[in-house]
Structures are given as structure tokens and as C-alpha cells.
Coordinates of C-alpha atoms in Angstrom, one line a residue:
Chain A
M1130 CA -91.8 109.9 74.9
E1131 CA -90.7 113.3 73.8
K1132 CA -91.0 112.5 70.2
E1133 CA -94.4 110.7 71.0
F1134 CA -95.9 114.6 72.2
V1135 CA -94.3 116.0 69.0
A1136 CA -95.6 113.9 66.3
N1137 CA -99.5 114.3 68.1
S1138 CA -99.1 118.3 69.1
N1139 CA -98.6 118.6 65.2
A1140 CA -101.8 116.8 63.5
G1141 CA -104.9 116.5 64.7
Q1142 CA -108.6 115.6 63.9
Q1143 CA -111.9 116.5 65.2
C1144 CA -115.3 115.8 64.3
V1145 CA -118.0 118.5 65.9
I1146 CA -121.9 118.6 64.9
L1147 CA -124.2 121.7 66.4
E1148 CA -127.3 122.3 66.4
N1149 CA -129.0 125.3 64.6
R1150 CA -128.9 127.7 67.4
I1151 CA -126.8 130.7 68.0
D1152 CA -125.3 129.8 71.7
E1153 CA -124.1 126.5 70.3
I1154 CA -121.1 128.7 68.4
R1155 CA -120.3 129.0 72.3
R1156 CA -120.2 125.6 72.2
L1157 CA -117.9 125.4 68.9
S1158 CA -115.6 128.3 70.4
I1159 CA -115.0 126.0 73.8
I1160 CA -114.2 123.2 71.6
V1161 CA -111.7 125.0 69.6
E1162 CA -109.9 126.7 72.2
E1163 CA -109.0 123.3 73.6
F1164 CA -108.0 122.3 70.5
F1165 CA -105.5 124.9 69.9
G1166 CA -104.5 124.3 73.7
E1167 CA -104.4 120.6 72.8
H1168 CA -101.9 121.2 69.9
Q1169 CA -99.9 124.3 71.4
L1170 CA -101.5 126.4 68.3
P1171 CA -100.8 130.6 68.4
S1172 CA -103.7 132.5 70.7
E1173 CA -103.5 135.0 67.6
M1174 CA -105.1 132.4 65.3
L1175 CA -107.6 131.0 67.7
F1176 CA -109.1 134.2 68.1
K1177 CA -108.9 134.6 63.9
M1178 CA -110.4 130.7 64.0
N1179 CA -113.3 132.1 66.7
L1180 CA -114.5 134.8 64.6
V1181 CA -114.4 132.7 61.2
F1182 CA -116.3 129.5 62.6
E1183 CA -119.1 132.6 63.9
E1184 CA -119.2 134.6 60.8
I1185 CA -120.3 131.0 58.4
I1186 CA -122.3 129.4 61.5
S1187 CA -124.3 131.9 62.1
N1188 CA -125.3 133.0 58.3
I1189 CA -126.1 129.3 58.7
I1190 CA -128.1 129.7 60.9
Y1191 CA -129.6 133.0 59.8
Y1192 CA -130.0 132.5 56.4
G1193 CA -129.9 128.6 56.0
Y1194 CA -133.2 127.2 56.3
E1195 CA -137.1 128.1 55.6
D1196 CA -137.9 125.9 58.1
D1197 CA -138.1 126.0 62.6
T1198 CA -136.8 122.7 63.0
K1199 CA -133.8 121.2 64.1
H1200 CA -130.9 120.9 61.9
E1201 CA -127.6 119.8 62.1
I1202 CA -123.8 121.7 61.5
V1203 CA -121.6 119.3 60.8
I1204 CA -118.0 120.8 61.2
N1205 CA -114.8 118.9 60.5
M1206 CA -111.0 120.1 61.3
N1207 CA -108.2 118.0 60.1
L1208 CA -104.6 119.6 61.3
L1209 CA -101.2 118.9 59.9
N1210 CA -97.9 120.2 59.4
G1211 CA -99.1 123.4 60.7
I1212 CA -102.0 123.5 58.0
L1213 CA -105.6 123.6 59.6
A1214 CA -107.8 122.3 57.0
V1215 CA -112.5 122.7 57.7
E1216 CA -114.7 121.6 56.2
I1217 CA -118.6 122.6 57.6
K1218 CA -121.4 121.0 55.9
D1219 CA -125.1 122.4 56.3
D1220 CA -128.7 121.1 54.9
G1221 CA -129.9 124.3 54.5
K1222 CA -131.4 125.5 50.7
A1223 CA -128.6 126.6 48.5
F1224 CA -126.4 129.0 49.0
N1225 CA -122.9 130.5 47.9
P1226 CA -121.3 133.0 50.5
L1227 CA -118.2 133.3 48.5
A1228 CA -120.3 134.4 45.3
N1229 CA -122.3 137.5 47.2
P1230 CA -120.5 141.5 46.3
E1231 CA -118.1 142.3 48.5
P1232 CA -118.5 145.4 50.9
R1233 CA -117.4 148.6 49.0
L1234 CA -115.0 150.1 52.5
D1235 CA -114.4 153.6 51.3
A1236 CA -118.3 154.4 51.2
P1237 CA -119.7 156.1 53.7
L1238 CA -121.5 154.5 56.4
E1239 CA -125.1 155.4 55.3
E1240 CA -124.1 153.6 52.9
R1241 CA -122.6 150.6 53.9
P1242 CA -125.3 147.6 54.3
I1243 CA -124.4 145.5 57.4
G1244 CA -124.8 141.9 54.9
G1245 CA -121.7 141.0 53.9
M1246 CA -119.5 142.0 56.3
G1247 CA -118.9 138.5 57.9
I1248 CA -118.0 136.8 54.7
Y1249 CA -115.6 139.7 53.8
L1250 CA -113.3 139.0 57.0
V1251 CA -113.6 135.3 56.4
K1252 CA -112.4 135.0 52.8
H1253 CA -109.5 137.4 54.3
L1254 CA -108.8 135.6 57.5
V1255 CA -108.2 132.5 55.4
D1256 CA -105.7 130.9 52.5
E1257 CA -107.8 129.3 50.5
I1258 CA -112.1 128.6 50.8
R1259 CA -114.1 127.2 48.1
Y1260 CA -117.7 126.2 48.1
N1261 CA -119.7 123.1 46.8
R1262 CA -123.5 121.9 47.2
Y1263 CA -123.5 118.2 47.4
N1264 CA -126.5 115.6 47.1
N1265 CA -128.7 118.6 48.9
F1266 CA -126.1 119.6 51.8
N1267 CA -123.7 122.7 51.6
I1268 CA -120.1 122.5 51.8
L1269 CA -117.7 125.3 52.8
S1270 CA -114.4 124.1 52.8
F1271 CA -111.6 126.5 53.9
R1272 CA -107.5 125.9 55.1
K1273 CA -105.6 128.2 57.0
N1274 CA -101.5 128.1 57.9
I1275 CA -102.0 128.1 61.3
R1276 CA -97.9 128.7 61.6
D1277 CA -98.3 131.4 59.9
K1278 CA -98.4 135.1 61.6
G1279 CA -100.6 136.9 59.4
Chain B
M47 CA -114.5 127.8 82.4
K48 CA -113.7 130.8 80.2
S49 CA -116.7 133.4 79.9
F50 CA -118.0 134.5 76.8
D51 CA -120.2 137.0 78.3
L52 CA -120.6 140.9 78.2
H53 CA -120.3 143.4 80.5
V54 CA -121.4 146.9 80.2
R55 CA -120.6 149.5 82.4
V56 CA -121.8 152.6 82.2
E57 CA -119.9 156.0 83.6
I58 CA -121.3 159.8 83.5
T59 CA -117.4 161.2 84.3
N60 CA -118.6 164.6 82.9
Q61 CA -121.6 166.2 81.9
R62 CA -120.6 166.2 77.5
Y63 CA -120.0 162.5 77.5
T64 CA -121.2 159.1 78.8
I65 CA -118.7 156.3 78.9
I66 CA -119.9 152.8 78.0
E67 CA -117.0 150.2 79.2
L68 CA -117.4 147.0 77.7
T69 CA -115.6 143.7 78.5
G70 CA -115.4 140.5 77.5
F71 CA -117.1 139.2 73.4
L72 CA -119.5 141.1 71.3
D73 CA -121.0 139.0 69.1
A74 CA -123.9 137.4 67.8
H75 CA -124.4 135.9 71.3
T76 CA -124.4 139.0 73.2
V77 CA -125.4 141.5 70.6
N78 CA -129.2 141.8 71.2
A79 CA -128.2 142.5 75.4
F80 CA -125.8 145.0 74.0
E81 CA -128.3 147.3 71.4
N82 CA -130.9 146.8 74.7
R83 CA -128.4 148.6 76.7
I84 CA -127.8 151.1 74.4
E85 CA -131.4 151.6 73.7
E86 CA -131.8 152.6 77.3
I87 CA -128.3 154.7 77.2
V88 CA -130.0 156.9 74.4
S89 CA -133.7 156.9 74.8
S90 CA -132.6 158.1 78.1
G91 CA -131.4 161.3 76.2
Q92 CA -127.2 160.4 76.5
R93 CA -126.2 161.4 72.6
Q94 CA -122.6 161.7 73.3
I95 CA -121.3 158.4 73.6
V96 CA -117.7 156.7 74.7
I97 CA -117.3 153.1 73.9
D98 CA -114.6 152.2 76.3
L99 CA -113.1 148.7 74.5
K100 CA -110.2 148.4 76.7
G101 CA -111.4 145.4 78.1
L102 CA -113.0 143.9 74.8
N103 CA -111.8 140.9 74.0
Y104 CA -113.9 139.8 71.0
I105 CA -115.7 141.6 68.4
S106 CA -117.7 139.8 65.1
S107 CA -119.7 141.3 62.5
A108 CA -123.0 141.4 64.4
G109 CA -121.0 143.1 67.6
I110 CA -119.4 146.1 64.3
G111 CA -122.8 146.3 62.8
A112 CA -124.8 147.0 66.4
L113 CA -122.1 149.9 66.7
M114 CA -122.8 151.2 63.0
A115 CA -126.7 151.7 64.0
L116 CA -125.1 153.6 66.8
T117 CA -122.9 155.7 65.0
Q118 CA -125.6 156.2 62.3
R119 CA -128.4 156.8 65.0
L120 CA -126.4 159.1 66.9
R121 CA -125.2 161.5 63.8
K122 CA -129.1 161.9 62.3
E123 CA -130.0 163.3 66.5
S124 CA -126.3 165.7 66.4
G125 CA -124.8 163.1 68.4
N126 CA -121.6 161.2 68.6
M127 CA -119.8 158.4 69.3
V128 CA -116.4 157.3 70.1
L129 CA -114.4 154.1 70.5
L130 CA -112.0 154.6 73.0
Q131 CA -108.5 152.1 73.2
P132 CA -109.3 148.9 71.1
N133 CA -106.9 146.4 71.8
E134 CA -105.1 145.3 69.0
K135 CA -107.1 141.8 67.9
V136 CA -109.5 144.0 67.5
F137 CA -108.5 147.6 66.3
K138 CA -107.2 145.0 63.3
I139 CA -111.1 143.4 62.7
L140 CA -111.8 146.8 62.9
D141 CA -109.4 148.5 60.0
L142 CA -109.6 144.6 58.0
L143 CA -113.7 146.2 57.6
G144 CA -112.5 149.9 56.7
F145 CA -114.4 150.9 60.2
T146 CA -111.2 152.9 61.7
K147 CA -111.5 155.8 58.7
I148 CA -115.8 155.4 59.5
F149 CA -115.6 155.5 63.0
N150 CA -113.9 157.9 65.4
V151 CA -111.5 155.7 67.1
A152 CA -109.0 157.3 70.5
L153 CA -106.3 155.5 70.7
K154 CA -105.3 157.6 73.9
E155 CA -107.7 158.9 76.5
E156 CA -106.4 162.1 76.3
D157 CA -107.8 162.0 72.0
V158 CA -111.5 161.7 73.2
E159 CA -112.1 165.1 73.8
N160 CA -110.6 166.0 70.9
Y161 CA -113.4 164.7 69.2
F162 CA -115.9 166.4 71.3
Q163 CA -114.8 169.7 71.0
A164 CA -114.6 169.1 66.7
V165 CA -119.1 168.5 67.1

């Protein structure tokens, strides 16, 4: 029993399908929190991963669509050996958030645009991130060492 | 179930500044409610504002954007904003984006006065 528990706590998968509404981010936060609890992952990382998810998904919801219809955002989480690998797929217009220029952190407040901060945070809170456009889908994939304190 | 709400409590402790206590989550979901409440407070004539962050568990770029807008507005109107005692996680996010150098951040209650004396 003990052995099985340890094995389960080290690996896990979860697929979540969200609608393109801001309140769906809350539903995802609850699912992510349950996933972290189930796999006994550190709460410091839960804060960071919830932030990463909010920034990416709110960006898709606010800027990704050119119509007012319902769209699906598909999130796949994979945990293996302490590494969380996530893929976020949406059918919005082609947009690579990683190509945006980084905000100038030393600029005075008046010269700092509000846009671009979220993706800057994401890039600094994950270990690896990449973007692909495939079959009319945007696919953003990232990895994070969950055991890492940083 | 855990609550992801934001609670805003306003306290006028003295004539010099208004304390706005935030508890919970300041994110894409709660930012509109926060901005509406701030609008009421600033429109009522308050220009010297302390935002007490001790009970704030989470902030995202949406929340930071609202704090940027508030600071810009208050500075234009000869006002001032001080953030009081963000927890370690919230401080780290503000710092990662360079805002601990832009915003007035008081790490202790007694430091708040210094920011208002300097105005």
C-alpha cells in the first residue's frame, strides 16, 4: 500500500476543458489545488502555478478571439518525477505571446504599459516555455520543476 | 470550499490618510470590483491612501495594473499611495516586476507615516 501511494504521488495526469470566460479561471484554480493536494506538492508552487495559469488563460480570453461565441481552452497537465509539464491549447487567432517585447522594469511608472507584465511573469516562473501554431490551434507548453524552491 | 473573493474594508484612522484593507485575491476576477470601490473612495475626496495588504493572499498582473492606475491618478492629483506589509509571496511578485522600487512599500506599520511626511 505504502509503495503504491508513493508511486501515485509522483505521477499524475489531468485534462481540463475551460470555456472562454474569466470565471472559468476560478474553476481551474480549484482543480489545480486539488491536483497539488493529491500529489502532495508544495503550496509555494501552487501560488506560482495558479498565477501562471491565470496570466496565460486571461490573455487568451481577453485577446484571442475575434467573435463572441463559445470557445474551448484545453489544458493538459502531466506530473512525472517532480516535473509538471503543461500544454494549453486554444482555437483563437494566431498569437505567440513569447514574441512580445519584455517590459522595461526600470522605466518610471508613467512609461510602463500595463500590457506585457503577465507574460513576463509567466516566463520567469516556469523553467521552459514554447509556443507552436498547429492546425489552427495555439499551443503553449511549459515545464516546471515542482520540487524546486525557486 | 476555499473562497477566492476579495474583501475591501475602508478605515479612516486619522485626518491624514485612508486605509483600504484588502483580504483575499486581487486578480482578473476581482479587479473590477476593486476598481469600482477605489473610484468611490477617490471620488469622495480621499487622495492619501494606504493599501493594507497583510490579508492579501494572491495578486496577478490584473491587480498590479489596477494599483499602477491608482498610483498614477493619485500622483497627478497631488496624492500618494502606500502599500502596507504585503506577504512574502505577493512581495516577490511585485519585486519580480520592479514595483517594489516604483510603489511606496511599507514593511512595518510605523513606516507608513514617513511616506506621508515626505509629501
